[in-house]
Amino acid sequence: MSMMPPATQSTHGCIDFLSYSASLDGWLAGGWIDLSWDDRDEPPAYILEFGETKVEGEAVVCVFPRPDVRKIGVGVLLFMPGVSQRADAFQDAILIRDGRRFRLTASEPLDRPTEFEAIARTKSLISSAMRSSRRAHLLRLLNRPTFAGHDTLDTLQPPVFLELDAACLCPPAGLLLRGWFIDPFRSVASIRIRCGAESRLLDTDHWIRIPRADVRQGFSKQFGGLIDECGFLAFVGDVYSPGETVYFEVQGRLGDVAFKRVAQVRSAGVDTIKETLSNLELRYDELARGYDHVLGPAVAAMNDFRLMEAVDYKEMTFGDSPAHPRCSIIVPLYGRIDFMELQLAFFSRTLGRHHEIIYVLDDPTILRATEALATSCIARFRLPFRLVTLASNVGYAPANNVGLKLARGDYVCFLNSDVFPKTPGWLDSMVAVADARPEVGVVGAMLVFEDETVQHEGVAFEVLPEFAGWNFSLHPRKGRYPSEDESVQEVEAVTGACLMMPMALAREVGGFDEGYVIGDFEDVDLCLKARERGRICVVDRSARLYHLERQSQGGQQSSWRLNLTLYNAWRFQKRWPPAALEQLAQGESEGRAKKAELAGAAE
Amino acid sequence: MRVLITSHSHPRVQNGGSEVASHALFERLRACGDVEAWYLGCTRSTAFQRAGQSITQPFSERDYLYTVGEFEDFKFANRDTGFARDFRLLLRTLRPDIVHFHHYVNSGLEAFACVREQLPDAKIVLTLHELLAICHQQGQMVTRPDGNLCRRSGPIECNRCFPEVQPSDFFLRTVYIRHFMGWVDRFVSPSHFLAQRYVEWGLPEHGIDVIENVARETAKTSAMLRPPRSPGDLTTLRVGFFGQISMLKGIEVVIEAATLLEREGRTDILFSVHGDDSNQPAVFRSTFRTQVAAFGDNIVFRGAYENSEVDALMADVDIVLVPSVWWENSPVVIQEALRNGRPVICSDIGGMAEKVISGQTGLHFPVGDARALAGVLKALAADPELRQALLRGVAERRQDDAFDAHLQLYRGLLQAREQG
């Protein structure tokens, strides 16, 4: 025991040792407390002060005889459930009983044993403590089994089954867990994920349930009352540290504990995003829950990690592009490079030489073929262009943003590779619209299908009840005959298939938000960012281009692609909740009214 | 006048109808005093290639040959950078007033834009030899795989024949082809049928001249001099089939008609089948050979023949049968038959029906209908007067000189250029 510290008026004892126990999820401490402490079963509140940071909760307190302080106090052992902190910042522990504060200050120096030393020391000291339910409880905790590196789940009675199919890192420290769980006797009280000093409770109320008929059938002879939805997809944040073993700790209602090791944690990439979003069919209210608690944070983390490194690229020039172009056309290429051939053929007759064309190849697997085709295109069509090739496949928004960085025009026109001009002068017309009206932030085009029906004449938002009541961008009048009207019309947003804006504005808003994965919603997001800055979106109906829609080969769209759209939709709702959209529209109409008023007054 | 004729092939490489016709046009232009003419053929064989050069001159001083590099057959895009370079150079060297393309395969559609870029004043003429631009199924306008006649192409229709190709890709194919055809000043079609199909597809009607292919100048052969048999000899009707032994050429219709006639015990209608079956699928070939072998003397398979032999072979038949079950654009075999004074019995569709006037230079029967064909043959065998009338009709038919029409077309274009 340490030397007795000087008792001052403001202290009521002392903390001699303090250690955080990850397996107990709390702090173990020992010291002494003055004789006025009322030792009874009711747990006192505690506050641990670590500089500015405080950890609070209810403490388990046991006293024991300590001859060295017998005239002024008794020995005390404390267990304070709570989160881990840096122990060297510890200052004081405060116990609060009946409104009275007992301040226990850190001894000089404070002993900071390891978790296991602290458990051993507490166990040895507690043997001399008075018998009480607190003592029994603390002993139970101290005698709790700890993970020794092997699975003990099969020791639980009644039986519980937990298997993990995949654990995927959601950087920096989150984990996405896919597996199945059967608790036929409802005997499990909690499941925790542990890794090193960190532990997180698995929120089974919010994990996504997945039908696993195969698992149910396998157990249905043994147990009754099983349901198909015994599969799960769960996310736990902030738990993983590299090099540490990850394991489940399953606690029964009787306090019994067992462990299950997580064999492998996979690193994250596009493939894991795809796997995460495969074979799920969430609709209505499950959708918001599933994305809020599991898919949203998991996919966001994986995507952020994917984009952490700057995109490596190189640029080739074919012919002499203008040094000061009016507009820079940026076209990301993926898979179909023959679209570049078609576009350049058509541009050679529909595009003035005062614009520049930048292709961004977002598909390194076809680099050589693209370079060869680019060489052939300049030889045949004699229309200068720049080809930027990315070292890895990064997706729509990042690919466009690389193009944006390199663009030199007064304006930028984001164009899909499957959009082909129908009328000559389409881009000059769009540029003229923006030139004439400084309030215009985004100009879209009139896009038609091959049968001349409308593909896009502006985007509108619509709430879809089957998809959590989220806002989705729709193309009104799609598939219908277009009107002859060739005017310029204000719209809520325009499609990124052909979206032109002033270069300065595009750079000011940071281009496309790369948090949308692969390619949905970032175009309308970009439009809303422009509107947020007081600019408007219009469609120039005289600029007509073809936008071809591909028929899906396998009938239904693959489930991961649809779920990815839903992820992007979720992200869009977080960024632009309905109230924000309404506010934007309201602000604009007020602005218009004010303008009209001013104009009226001027007259 | 300086004229460059280009063709998708070359008669020294391959003996197809359009390369033969285009080369014949070139030869006749060369023979004109006031015309300078050159020929640019194409080949996919590398036999004539010289390293680093895409265009060589293996045959004669005025005869060029392009060895095809990377070619995209779906939309007829020539991706060969060597051609883009060498063709431009050739144009600048020859400086033709007229560049007359026969076909767009192999040289590629971009060649039209190339001419316009290099020689803004030159006139571009394109002879449409087939329906490839309209139909991806080898330009046959016959559905795949069931072989029905197709009357309308389009993204949706074409996707039915080629489910592996998206409708949008068929649309882009069409836009690409039309885009480059936009540089052409004048189209030539050897038949009204073909011209009409292209008009329906989107070419301007007034932009197409219908001019028959120019025939190769041939010495009068013994066969051509041999008169048809006298009425007294007409105890049998000798029916000749000349061409590829293939399903589309209607060989099955011939076999079926012959079977019907044999069952009726007819021995006075004799078929001789001339043509190559070596390119056909093995099953088709063996079925055909077995069927022919099972017949007695009234159907004989004579095998493949050289183009130079056709006149002699036609001398031994009374009529020529063209029973194709696809449209045919302007079949060479009809030209050959009429040149040899032989009436033609043909299917009542497309280029066949147009080139053979029923009751004058031959007779029509409903396409694919073997029973009707047998009926027509029986009627003809039984009616010596009709046979005589058809022979007279063939002999007296009005023949426009296709070469003169071409010259006239070129002169008209250049005249308009000077005036305009």
PDB file of C-alpha atoms in Angstrom, chain B residues 119-213:
ATOM      1  CA  LEU B 119     -10.464  17.683-102.216  1.00  0.00           C
ATOM      2  CA  PRO B 120     -13.347  19.977-101.307  1.00  0.00           C
ATOM      3  CA  ASP B 121     -14.353  20.331-104.974  1.00  0.00           C
ATOM      4  CA  ALA B 122     -14.298  16.658-105.906  1.00  0.00           C
ATOM      5  CA  LYS B 123     -17.617  14.901-106.365  1.00  0.00           C
ATOM      6  CA  ILE B 124     -18.244  11.740-104.414  1.00  0.00           C
ATOM      7  CA  VAL B 125     -20.291   8.978-105.994  1.00  0.00           C
ATOM      8  CA  LEU B 126     -21.240   5.787-104.192  1.00  0.00           C
ATOM      9  CA  THR B 127     -22.670   2.741-105.920  1.00  0.00           C
ATOM     10  CA  LEU B 128     -24.805   0.735-103.517  1.00  0.00           C
ATOM     11  CA  HIS B 129     -24.251  -2.893-104.352  1.00  0.00           C
ATOM     12  CA  GLU B 130     -26.166  -4.473-101.531  1.00  0.00           C
ATOM     13  CA  LEU B 131     -28.166  -3.759 -98.377  1.00  0.00           C
ATOM     14  CA  LEU B 132     -25.370  -4.080 -95.819  1.00  0.00           C
ATOM     15  CA  ALA B 133     -25.996  -0.628 -94.380  1.00  0.00           C
ATOM     16  CA  ILE B 134     -29.607  -1.544 -93.769  1.00  0.00           C
ATOM     17  CA  CYS B 135     -29.219  -5.137 -92.661  1.00  0.00           C
ATOM     18  CA  HIS B 136     -26.499  -6.586 -90.432  1.00  0.00           C
ATOM     19  CA  GLN B 137     -27.470 -10.095 -91.590  1.00  0.00           C
ATOM     20  CA  GLN B 138     -25.047  -9.865 -94.540  1.00  0.00           C
ATOM     21  CA  GLY B 139     -27.386  -7.330 -96.103  1.00  0.00           C
ATOM     22  CA  GLN B 140     -29.808 -10.077 -97.027  1.00  0.00           C
ATOM     23  CA  MET B 141     -32.940  -8.659 -95.397  1.00  0.00           C
ATOM     24  CA  VAL B 142     -33.808 -12.174 -94.379  1.00  0.00           C
ATOM     25  CA  THR B 143     -34.569 -12.907 -90.755  1.00  0.00           C
ATOM     26  CA  ARG B 144     -32.218 -14.857 -88.569  1.00  0.00           C
ATOM     27  CA  PRO B 145     -32.351 -17.752 -87.883  1.00  0.00           C
ATOM     28  CA  ASP B 146     -35.654 -18.668 -89.592  1.00  0.00           C
ATOM     29  CA  GLY B 147     -34.892 -17.152 -93.007  1.00  0.00           C
ATOM     30  CA  ASN B 148     -38.128 -15.231 -93.591  1.00  0.00           C
ATOM     31  CA  LEU B 149     -38.110 -12.221 -95.888  1.00  0.00           C
ATOM     32  CA  CYS B 150     -37.663  -9.016 -93.941  1.00  0.00           C
ATOM     33  CA  ARG B 151     -39.350  -5.848 -95.142  1.00  0.00           C
ATOM     34  CA  ARG B 152     -38.266  -3.352 -92.505  1.00  0.00           C
ATOM     35  CA  SER B 153     -35.113  -2.886 -90.500  1.00  0.00           C
ATOM     36  CA  GLY B 154     -34.780  -0.837 -87.330  1.00  0.00           C
ATOM     37  CA  PRO B 155     -33.191  -1.075 -83.890  1.00  0.00           C
ATOM     38  CA  ILE B 156     -35.957  -3.261 -82.463  1.00  0.00           C
ATOM     39  CA  GLU B 157     -36.354  -5.411 -85.585  1.00  0.00           C
ATOM     40  CA  CYS B 158     -32.609  -5.965 -85.927  1.00  0.00           C
ATOM     41  CA  ASN B 159     -32.283  -6.826 -82.236  1.00  0.00           C
ATOM     42  CA  ARG B 160     -34.786  -9.649 -82.853  1.00  0.00           C
ATOM     43  CA  CYS B 161     -32.355 -11.196 -85.356  1.00  0.00           C
ATOM     44  CA  PHE B 162     -29.345 -10.406 -83.165  1.00  0.00           C
ATOM     45  CA  PRO B 163     -30.461 -10.543 -79.525  1.00  0.00           C
ATOM     46  CA  GLU B 164     -26.824 -10.200 -78.493  1.00  0.00           C
ATOM     47  CA  VAL B 165     -26.698  -6.688 -80.012  1.00  0.00           C
ATOM     48  CA  GLN B 166     -28.585  -3.931 -78.208  1.00  0.00           C
ATOM     49  CA  PRO B 167     -31.186  -1.918 -80.137  1.00  0.00           C
ATOM     50  CA  SER B 168     -29.282   1.218 -79.176  1.00  0.00           C
ATOM     51  CA  ASP B 169     -26.196  -0.185 -80.876  1.00  0.00           C
ATOM     52  CA  PHE B 170     -28.158  -0.807 -84.069  1.00  0.00           C
ATOM     53  CA  PHE B 171     -29.366   2.765 -83.835  1.00  0.00           C
ATOM     54  CA  LEU B 172     -25.819   4.072 -83.466  1.00  0.00           C
ATOM     55  CA  ARG B 173     -24.713   1.904 -86.377  1.00  0.00           C
ATOM     56  CA  THR B 174     -27.329   3.564 -88.562  1.00  0.00           C
ATOM     57  CA  VAL B 175     -26.482   7.068 -87.355  1.00  0.00           C
ATOM     58  CA  TYR B 176     -22.804   6.443 -88.008  1.00  0.00           C
ATOM     59  CA  ILE B 177     -23.421   5.164 -91.539  1.00  0.00           C
ATOM     60  CA  ARG B 178     -25.824   7.981 -92.392  1.00  0.00           C
ATOM     61  CA  HIS B 179     -23.422  10.517 -90.923  1.00  0.00           C
ATOM     62  CA  PHE B 180     -20.719   9.594 -93.417  1.00  0.00           C
ATOM     63  CA  MET B 181     -23.091   8.984 -96.291  1.00  0.00           C
ATOM     64  CA  GLY B 182     -23.941  12.644 -95.788  1.00  0.00           C
ATOM     65  CA  TRP B 183     -20.705  13.503 -97.623  1.00  0.00           C
ATOM     66  CA  VAL B 184     -21.733  11.594-100.763  1.00  0.00           C
ATOM     67  CA  ASP B 185     -22.904  13.752-103.663  1.00  0.00           C
ATOM     68  CA  ARG B 186     -24.627  11.078-105.684  1.00  0.00           C
ATOM     69  CA  PHE B 187     -25.702   7.510-105.119  1.00  0.00           C
ATOM     70  CA  VAL B 188     -25.980   4.883-107.823  1.00  0.00           C
ATOM     71  CA  SER B 189     -28.041   1.740-107.487  1.00  0.00           C
ATOM     72  CA  PRO B 190     -28.063  -1.071-110.036  1.00  0.00           C
ATOM     73  CA  SER B 191     -31.747  -1.715-109.382  1.00  0.00           C
ATOM     74  CA  HIS B 192     -34.868   0.226-108.477  1.00  0.00           C
ATOM     75  CA  PHE B 193     -35.516  -2.330-105.801  1.00  0.00           C
ATOM     76  CA  LEU B 194     -32.213  -1.581-104.052  1.00  0.00           C
ATOM     77  CA  ALA B 195     -32.683   2.169-104.505  1.00  0.00           C
ATOM     78  CA  GLN B 196     -36.152   1.980-102.980  1.00  0.00           C
ATOM     79  CA  ARG B 197     -34.875   0.134 -99.937  1.00  0.00           C
ATOM     80  CA  TYR B 198     -32.258   2.826 -99.354  1.00  0.00           C
ATOM     81  CA  VAL B 199     -34.843   5.563 -99.763  1.00  0.00           C
ATOM     82  CA  GLU B 200     -37.053   3.861 -97.180  1.00  0.00           C
ATOM     83  CA  TRP B 201     -33.987   3.670 -94.959  1.00  0.00           C
ATOM     84  CA  GLY B 202     -33.342   7.382 -95.225  1.00  0.00           C
ATOM     85  CA  LEU B 203     -31.378   8.330 -98.328  1.00  0.00           C
ATOM     86  CA  PRO B 204     -32.896  11.159-100.339  1.00  0.00           C
ATOM     87  CA  GLU B 205     -34.880   9.741-103.271  1.00  0.00           C
ATOM     88  CA  HIS B 206     -33.651  12.359-105.728  1.00  0.00           C
ATOM     89  CA  GLY B 207     -30.047  11.551-104.766  1.00  0.00           C
ATOM     90  CA  ILE B 208     -30.060   8.052-106.232  1.00  0.00           C
ATOM     91  CA  ASP B 209     -29.606   7.188-109.908  1.00  0.00           C
ATOM     92  CA  VAL B 210     -30.551   3.697-111.008  1.00  0.00           C
ATOM     93  CA  ILE B 211     -27.850   2.519-113.401  1.00  0.00           C
ATOM     94  CA  GLU B 212     -27.117  -1.114-114.166  1.00  0.00           C
ATOM     95  CA  ASN B 213     -23.671  -2.488-113.460  1.00  0.00           C
TER      96      ASN B 213
END
